[in-house]
Amino acid sequence: MRVTFRDASEGDLPALVAMLADDDLGAGREDTSAPLNPAYLDAFLAIDRSPDQLIIVADTEAGIVGSYQLSFLPGLAYQGAWRGQIESVRVARPYRGQGYGSQMIEHALPLCRARGCKILQLSAHLDRTDAHRFYERIGFIRTHASFKLAL
Amino acid sequence: MRVTFRDASEGDLPALVAMLADDDLGAGREDTSAPLNPAYLDAFLAIDRSPDQLIIVADTEAGIVGSYQLSFLPGLAYQGAWRGQIESVRVARPYRGQGYGSQMIEHALPLCRARGCKILQLSAHLDRTDAHRFYERIGFIRTHASFKLAL
């Protein structure tokens, strides 16, 4: 299927939340009840307002097959390099293993370059070993360990 | 020494760049020549302009002993949770091993909570095993592998 990449709109939120929840790790932490938990709309609006945050959806004639969030982060390190950071890469269950994830990462590269980013970074849960192999196959190098603290 | 935490100012840039460079991993990638490479000022101004980016310095009567960058990132996952993200945690060489790193992380926690963040996340190079132990000791959990692609 031919994929069109576009910025997410408010109307995509139920589909995006369903993708976040339809995941071994995400199932317990999302709220898929209807009407949608307003916290998702608040988050969407914060992303939509920021010039440094994007949610991109991969859309097809059959509907949304995937999405990812892209952040542009300024920093002093690496001689003041901007970085792109990808979070929440998801492919809808019926469409996994068909190359859409790879297409999404490839879609992010020119967006990052256009913003002057020198590095694209992402983290994947230690349990997502398929994702690790996927990122290494498309050229990422596993350089860091990532830590989280619940607040 | 008593530490005061404050937002970095433009005048701190030479000290901040020197700390980034005085590091086994950072040495080869920073430019410490004077006058300062203007890319650092550009990056500082981008951070200074953004309501979601901070560089905090740990200042003492002897000068700056450390710094870190804190980013506030909106996202859909975890029911629309904001995240804090720490990058470029550095303690000046003469002051390492004296608890300043821990004080900096503790300083970040209320800033993140005040912005409604549910998670604080950071990545440390796989070679920085001392840093890994440090983060785990203060309560972080190693959950993710982190990947980078040079653009």
Short mmCIF file of C-alpha atoms in Angstrom, two decimals:
data_model
loop_
_atom_site.label_atom_id
_atom_site.label_comp_id
_atom_site.label_asym_id
_atom_site.label_seq_id
_atom_site.Cartn_x
_atom_site.Cartn_y
_atom_site.Cartn_z
CA MET A 1 0.00 0.00 0.00
CA ARG A 2 1.15 3.49 -0.77
CA VAL A 3 1.91 5.47 2.40
CA THR A 4 1.36 9.19 2.86
CA PHE A 5 3.14 10.79 5.80
CA ARG A 6 1.42 13.76 7.40
CA ASP A 7 1.20 15.62 10.69
CA ALA A 8 -1.28 14.05 13.08
CA SER A 9 -4.54 15.89 13.63
CA GLU A 10 -6.85 15.86 16.63
CA GLY A 11 -9.18 13.43 14.82
CA ASP A 12 -6.37 10.83 14.69
CA LEU A 13 -6.11 10.61 18.47
CA PRO A 14 -8.34 7.53 19.02
CA ALA A 15 -6.35 5.60 16.39
CA LEU A 16 -3.02 6.78 17.87
CA VAL A 17 -4.00 5.81 21.42
CA ALA A 18 -5.27 2.44 20.19
CA MET A 19 -1.85 1.79 18.61
CA LEU A 20 -0.02 2.81 21.80
CA ALA A 21 -2.23 0.45 23.80
CA ASP A 22 -2.05 -2.49 21.36
CA ASP A 23 1.40 -3.44 22.50
CA ASP A 24 2.78 -5.87 25.06
CA LEU A 25 4.41 -3.05 27.03
CA GLY A 26 1.82 -0.33 26.45
CA ALA A 27 -1.34 -2.33 27.20
CA GLY A 28 -1.34 -1.66 30.94
CA ARG A 29 -0.51 2.01 30.83
CA GLU A 30 -2.94 3.53 28.33
CA ASP A 31 -6.63 4.38 28.65
CA THR A 32 -8.61 3.36 25.58
CA SER A 33 -12.06 4.10 27.04
CA ALA A 34 -14.45 6.34 25.08
CA PRO A 35 -14.86 9.26 25.12
CA LEU A 36 -11.12 9.67 25.01
CA ASN A 37 -9.36 10.60 28.25
CA PRO A 38 -8.84 14.38 27.90
CA ALA A 39 -5.19 14.02 28.98
CA TYR A 40 -4.46 12.74 25.45
CA LEU A 41 -5.93 15.87 23.87
CA ASP A 42 -3.96 18.09 26.27
CA ALA A 43 -0.77 16.28 25.25
CA PHE A 44 -1.64 16.51 21.58
CA LEU A 45 -2.24 20.25 21.84
CA ALA A 46 1.09 20.76 23.66
CA ILE A 47 2.85 18.90 20.85
CA ASP A 48 0.90 20.77 18.19
CA ARG A 49 1.82 24.16 19.73
CA SER A 50 5.55 23.41 19.94
CA PRO A 51 7.75 24.15 16.93
CA ASP A 52 10.08 21.39 18.17
CA GLN A 53 7.57 18.53 18.45
CA LEU A 54 5.82 16.58 15.72
CA ILE A 55 3.59 13.53 15.59
CA ILE A 56 3.69 11.99 12.15
CA VAL A 57 1.16 9.45 10.94
CA ALA A 58 1.68 6.97 8.14
CA ASP A 59 -1.64 6.99 6.35
CA THR A 60 -2.93 4.65 3.63
CA GLU A 61 -6.15 3.92 1.79
CA ALA A 62 -6.87 1.42 4.58
CA GLY A 63 -6.30 4.01 7.32
CA ILE A 64 -3.42 4.79 9.66
CA VAL A 65 -0.78 2.04 9.68
CA GLY A 66 1.74 3.69 11.99
CA SER A 67 2.95 6.80 13.77
CA TYR A 68 5.95 8.27 15.51
CA GLN A 69 6.83 11.34 17.53
CA LEU A 70 9.80 13.44 16.49
CA SER A 71 11.42 16.02 18.78
CA PHE A 72 14.10 18.52 17.80
CA LEU A 73 16.40 19.20 20.76
CA PRO A 74 19.02 21.95 20.96
CA GLY A 75 22.13 21.20 23.02
CA LEU A 76 25.65 22.43 23.70
CA ALA A 77 27.41 19.08 23.20
CA TYR A 78 28.92 18.15 19.83
CA GLN A 79 29.67 21.82 19.16
CA GLY A 80 26.13 22.97 19.73
CA ALA A 81 24.46 20.27 17.67
CA TRP A 82 20.71 19.92 17.41
CA ARG A 83 19.45 16.35 17.76
CA GLY A 84 16.39 14.64 16.46
CA GLN A 85 14.78 12.23 18.89
CA ILE A 86 12.18 9.66 17.93
CA GLU A 87 9.73 8.33 20.51
CA SER A 88 6.68 6.09 20.38
CA VAL A 89 7.28 4.40 17.04
CA ARG A 90 4.26 2.19 16.50
CA VAL A 91 2.95 0.12 13.62
CA ALA A 92 -0.64 -1.08 13.84
CA ARG A 93 -0.72 -4.82 14.52
CA PRO A 94 -2.08 -6.00 11.13
CA TYR A 95 0.67 -4.11 9.32
CA ARG A 96 3.75 -5.17 11.28
CA GLY A 97 6.69 -6.76 9.51
CA GLN A 98 5.88 -5.09 6.20
CA GLY A 99 8.50 -2.34 6.22
CA TYR A 100 6.37 0.52 7.54
CA GLY A 101 8.66 1.04 10.55
CA SER A 102 11.62 1.42 8.27
CA GLN A 103 9.69 3.84 6.06
CA MET A 104 8.85 5.95 9.13
CA ILE A 105 12.49 6.21 10.20
CA GLU A 106 13.51 7.08 6.66
CA HIS A 107 10.80 9.71 6.61
CA ALA A 108 12.28 11.30 9.75
CA LEU A 109 15.80 11.68 8.33
CA PRO A 110 15.19 14.61 5.93
CA LEU A 111 13.01 16.32 8.55
CA CYS A 112 15.95 16.17 10.98
CA ARG A 113 18.46 17.32 8.36
CA ALA A 114 16.20 20.23 7.39
CA ARG A 115 16.31 21.35 11.03
CA GLY A 116 20.10 21.10 11.12
CA CYS A 117 20.25 18.04 13.36
CA LYS A 118 23.59 16.21 13.44
CA ILE A 119 22.31 13.15 15.30
CA LEU A 120 19.10 11.15 15.39
CA GLN A 121 18.59 9.30 18.66
CA LEU A 122 16.00 6.94 20.05
CA SER A 123 15.57 4.45 22.85
CA ALA A 124 13.86 1.07 22.70
CA HIS A 125 12.82 -1.01 25.70
CA LEU A 126 15.38 -3.68 26.59
CA ASP A 127 12.68 -6.31 25.91
CA ARG A 128 12.13 -5.11 22.33
CA THR A 129 14.99 -7.10 20.85
CA ASP A 130 13.33 -7.22 17.43
CA ALA A 131 13.34 -3.42 17.43
CA HIS A 132 17.03 -3.38 18.41
CA ARG A 133 17.93 -5.58 15.45
CA PHE A 134 15.76 -3.43 13.20
CA TYR A 135 17.47 -0.17 14.24
CA GLU A 136 20.93 -1.68 13.88
CA ARG A 137 20.02 -3.05 10.46
CA ILE A 138 19.10 0.43 9.23
CA GLY A 139 22.34 1.95 10.53
CA PHE A 140 21.80 2.99 14.14
CA ILE A 141 24.54 2.21 16.64
CA ARG A 142 23.68 1.06 20.15
CA THR A 143 25.74 3.51 22.20
CA HIS A 144 23.85 4.28 25.41
CA ALA A 145 21.94 2.70 28.26
CA SER A 146 18.74 4.48 29.11
CA PHE A 147 17.32 4.95 32.59
CA LYS A 148 13.96 6.07 33.89
CA LEU A 149 12.71 7.32 37.23
CA ALA A 150 8.99 7.49 37.99
CA LEU A 151 8.13 10.86 39.55
CA MET B 1 31.02 23.81 49.48
CA ARG B 2 27.53 25.24 49.34
CA VAL B 3 26.01 24.90 45.86
CA THR B 4 23.65 27.37 44.26
CA PHE B 5 21.70 26.13 41.26
CA ARG B 6 20.81 28.70 38.64
CA ASP B 7 20.00 29.00 34.95
CA ALA B 8 23.12 29.23 32.80
CA SER B 9 23.92 32.60 31.28
CA GLU B 10 25.86 33.42 28.14
CA GLY B 11 28.92 34.27 30.25
CA ASP B 12 29.05 30.67 31.51
CA LEU B 13 29.57 29.23 28.04
CA PRO B 14 33.40 28.91 28.11
CA ALA B 15 33.19 27.06 31.44
CA LEU B 16 30.39 24.82 30.18
CA VAL B 17 32.22 23.94 26.97
CA ALA B 18 35.40 23.25 28.94
CA MET B 19 33.46 20.76 31.10
CA LEU B 20 31.97 19.06 28.04
CA ALA B 21 35.45 18.73 26.55
CA ASP B 22 37.20 17.57 29.75
CA ASP B 23 35.81 14.08 29.42
CA ASP B 24 37.09 10.84 27.92
CA LEU B 25 34.21 10.71 25.46
CA GLY B 26 33.75 14.44 24.86
CA ALA B 27 37.38 15.41 24.28
CA GLY B 28 37.44 14.71 20.57
CA ARG B 29 34.14 16.28 19.70
CA GLU B 30 34.22 19.75 21.27
CA ASP B 31 36.01 22.93 20.19
CA THR B 32 37.62 24.74 23.10
CA SER B 33 39.49 27.31 21.02
CA ALA B 34 39.10 31.01 21.89
CA PRO B 35 37.18 33.03 20.93
CA LEU B 36 34.44 30.50 21.44
CA ASN B 37 33.05 28.76 18.36
CA PRO B 38 29.82 30.71 17.64
CA ALA B 39 27.89 27.44 17.25
CA TYR B 40 27.89 27.19 21.05
CA LEU B 41 26.26 30.61 21.41
CA ASP B 42 23.66 29.72 18.77
CA ALA B 43 22.81 26.56 20.71
CA PHE B 44 22.69 28.44 23.99
CA LEU B 45 20.30 31.02 22.55
CA ALA B 46 18.02 28.29 21.16
CA ILE B 47 17.90 26.69 24.60
CA ASP B 48 17.37 30.05 26.29
CA ARG B 49 14.46 30.89 23.97
CA SER B 50 12.64 27.60 24.51
CA PRO B 51 10.24 27.28 27.46
CA ASP B 52 10.98 23.53 27.41
CA GLN B 53 14.79 23.64 27.63
CA LEU B 54 17.02 24.61 30.55
CA ILE B 55 20.72 24.51 31.25
CA ILE B 56 21.32 24.55 34.98
CA VAL B 57 24.71 25.29 36.52
CA ALA B 58 25.83 24.28 39.98
CA ASP B 59 27.72 27.31 41.21
CA THR B 60 29.92 27.69 44.28
CA GLU B 61 32.30 30.21 45.80
CA ALA B 62 35.03 28.45 43.78
CA GLY B 63 33.10 28.74 40.52
CA ILE B 64 30.98 26.36 38.49
CA VAL B 65 31.33 22.75 39.62
CA GLY B 66 28.77 21.15 37.31
CA SER B 67 25.93 21.56 34.87
CA TYR B 68 23.13 19.66 33.21
CA GLN B 69 20.54 20.22 30.53
CA LEU B 70 16.90 19.53 31.30
CA SER B 71 14.24 19.17 28.60
CA PHE B 72 10.50 18.92 29.16
CA LEU B 73 8.91 16.72 26.50
CA PRO B 74 5.18 16.32 25.87
CA GLY B 75 4.03 12.94 24.57
CA LEU B 76 0.92 10.82 24.03
CA ALA B 77 2.23 7.67 25.76
CA TYR B 78 1.47 6.98 29.43
CA GLN B 79 -1.86 8.79 29.08
CA GLY B 80 -0.37 11.96 27.71
CA ALA B 81 2.47 12.22 30.22
CA TRP B 82 5.12 14.91 30.05
CA ARG B 83 8.66 13.63 30.57
CA GLY B 84 11.73 15.30 31.89
CA GLN B 85 14.91 14.39 30.08
CA ILE B 86 18.40 15.09 31.38
CA GLU B 87 21.35 15.38 29.00
CA SER B 88 24.98 16.40 29.35
CA VAL B 89 25.37 15.92 33.09
CA ARG B 90 28.91 17.03 33.83
CA VAL B 91 30.91 17.65 36.99
CA ALA B 92 34.18 19.57 36.64
CA ARG B 93 37.12 17.21 37.07
CA PRO B 94 38.42 18.55 40.44
CA TYR B 95 34.97 18.12 41.97
CA ARG B 96 34.04 14.60 40.85
CA GLY B 97 33.09 11.97 43.40
CA GLN B 98 31.90 14.55 45.93
CA GLY B 99 28.15 14.21 45.49
CA TYR B 100 27.57 17.09 43.09
CA GLY B 101 26.12 14.79 40.42
CA SER B 102 23.60 13.48 42.88
CA GLN B 103 22.71 17.01 43.98
CA MET B 104 22.11 17.98 40.34
CA ILE B 105 19.71 15.08 39.74
CA GLU B 106 17.90 15.88 42.98
CA HIS B 107 17.67 19.49 41.88
CA ALA B 108 15.97 18.39 38.65
CA LEU B 109 13.21 16.40 40.37
CA PRO B 110 11.07 19.29 41.68
CA LEU B 111 11.55 21.17 38.41
CA CYS B 112 10.11 18.15 36.57
CA ARG B 113 7.26 17.73 39.04
CA ALA B 114 6.40 21.43 38.79
CA ARG B 115 5.99 20.93 35.05
CA GLY B 116 3.74 17.91 35.57
CA CYS B 117 6.27 15.33 34.36
CA LYS B 118 5.48 11.72 35.28
CA ILE B 119 8.87 10.32 34.25
CA LEU B 120 12.45 11.52 34.31
CA GLN B 121 14.62 9.85 31.69
CA LEU B 122 18.26 9.98 30.72
CA SER B 123 20.80 8.00 28.73
CA ALA B 124 24.42 7.32 29.63
CA HIS B 125 27.06 6.00 27.26
CA LEU B 126 27.54 2.23 27.56
CA ASP B 127 31.15 2.89 28.61
CA ARG B 128 30.12 5.07 31.57
CA THR B 129 29.56 2.18 33.95
CA ASP B 130 30.25 4.38 36.99
CA ALA B 131 27.40 6.63 35.88
CA HIS B 132 25.11 3.59 35.44
CA ARG B 133 25.77 2.50 39.02
CA PHE B 134 25.23 6.05 40.20
CA TYR B 135 21.85 6.39 38.50
CA GLU B 136 20.69 2.99 39.75
CA ARG B 137 21.81 3.88 43.27
CA ILE B 138 19.64 7.00 43.29
CA GLY B 139 16.58 5.10 42.06
CA PHE B 140 16.65 5.03 38.27
CA ILE B 141 15.81 1.78 36.52
CA ARG B 142 17.70 0.70 33.40
CA THR B 143 14.83 0.00 31.03
CA HIS B 144 15.91 0.92 27.51
CA ALA B 145 18.73 0.58 25.02
CA SER B 146 19.58 3.80 23.25
CA PHE B 147 20.65 4.11 19.62
CA LYS B 148 22.16 6.92 17.61
CA LEU B 149 22.48 7.61 13.91
CA ALA B 150 24.87 10.28 12.61
CA LEU B 151 23.12 12.46 10.04
#
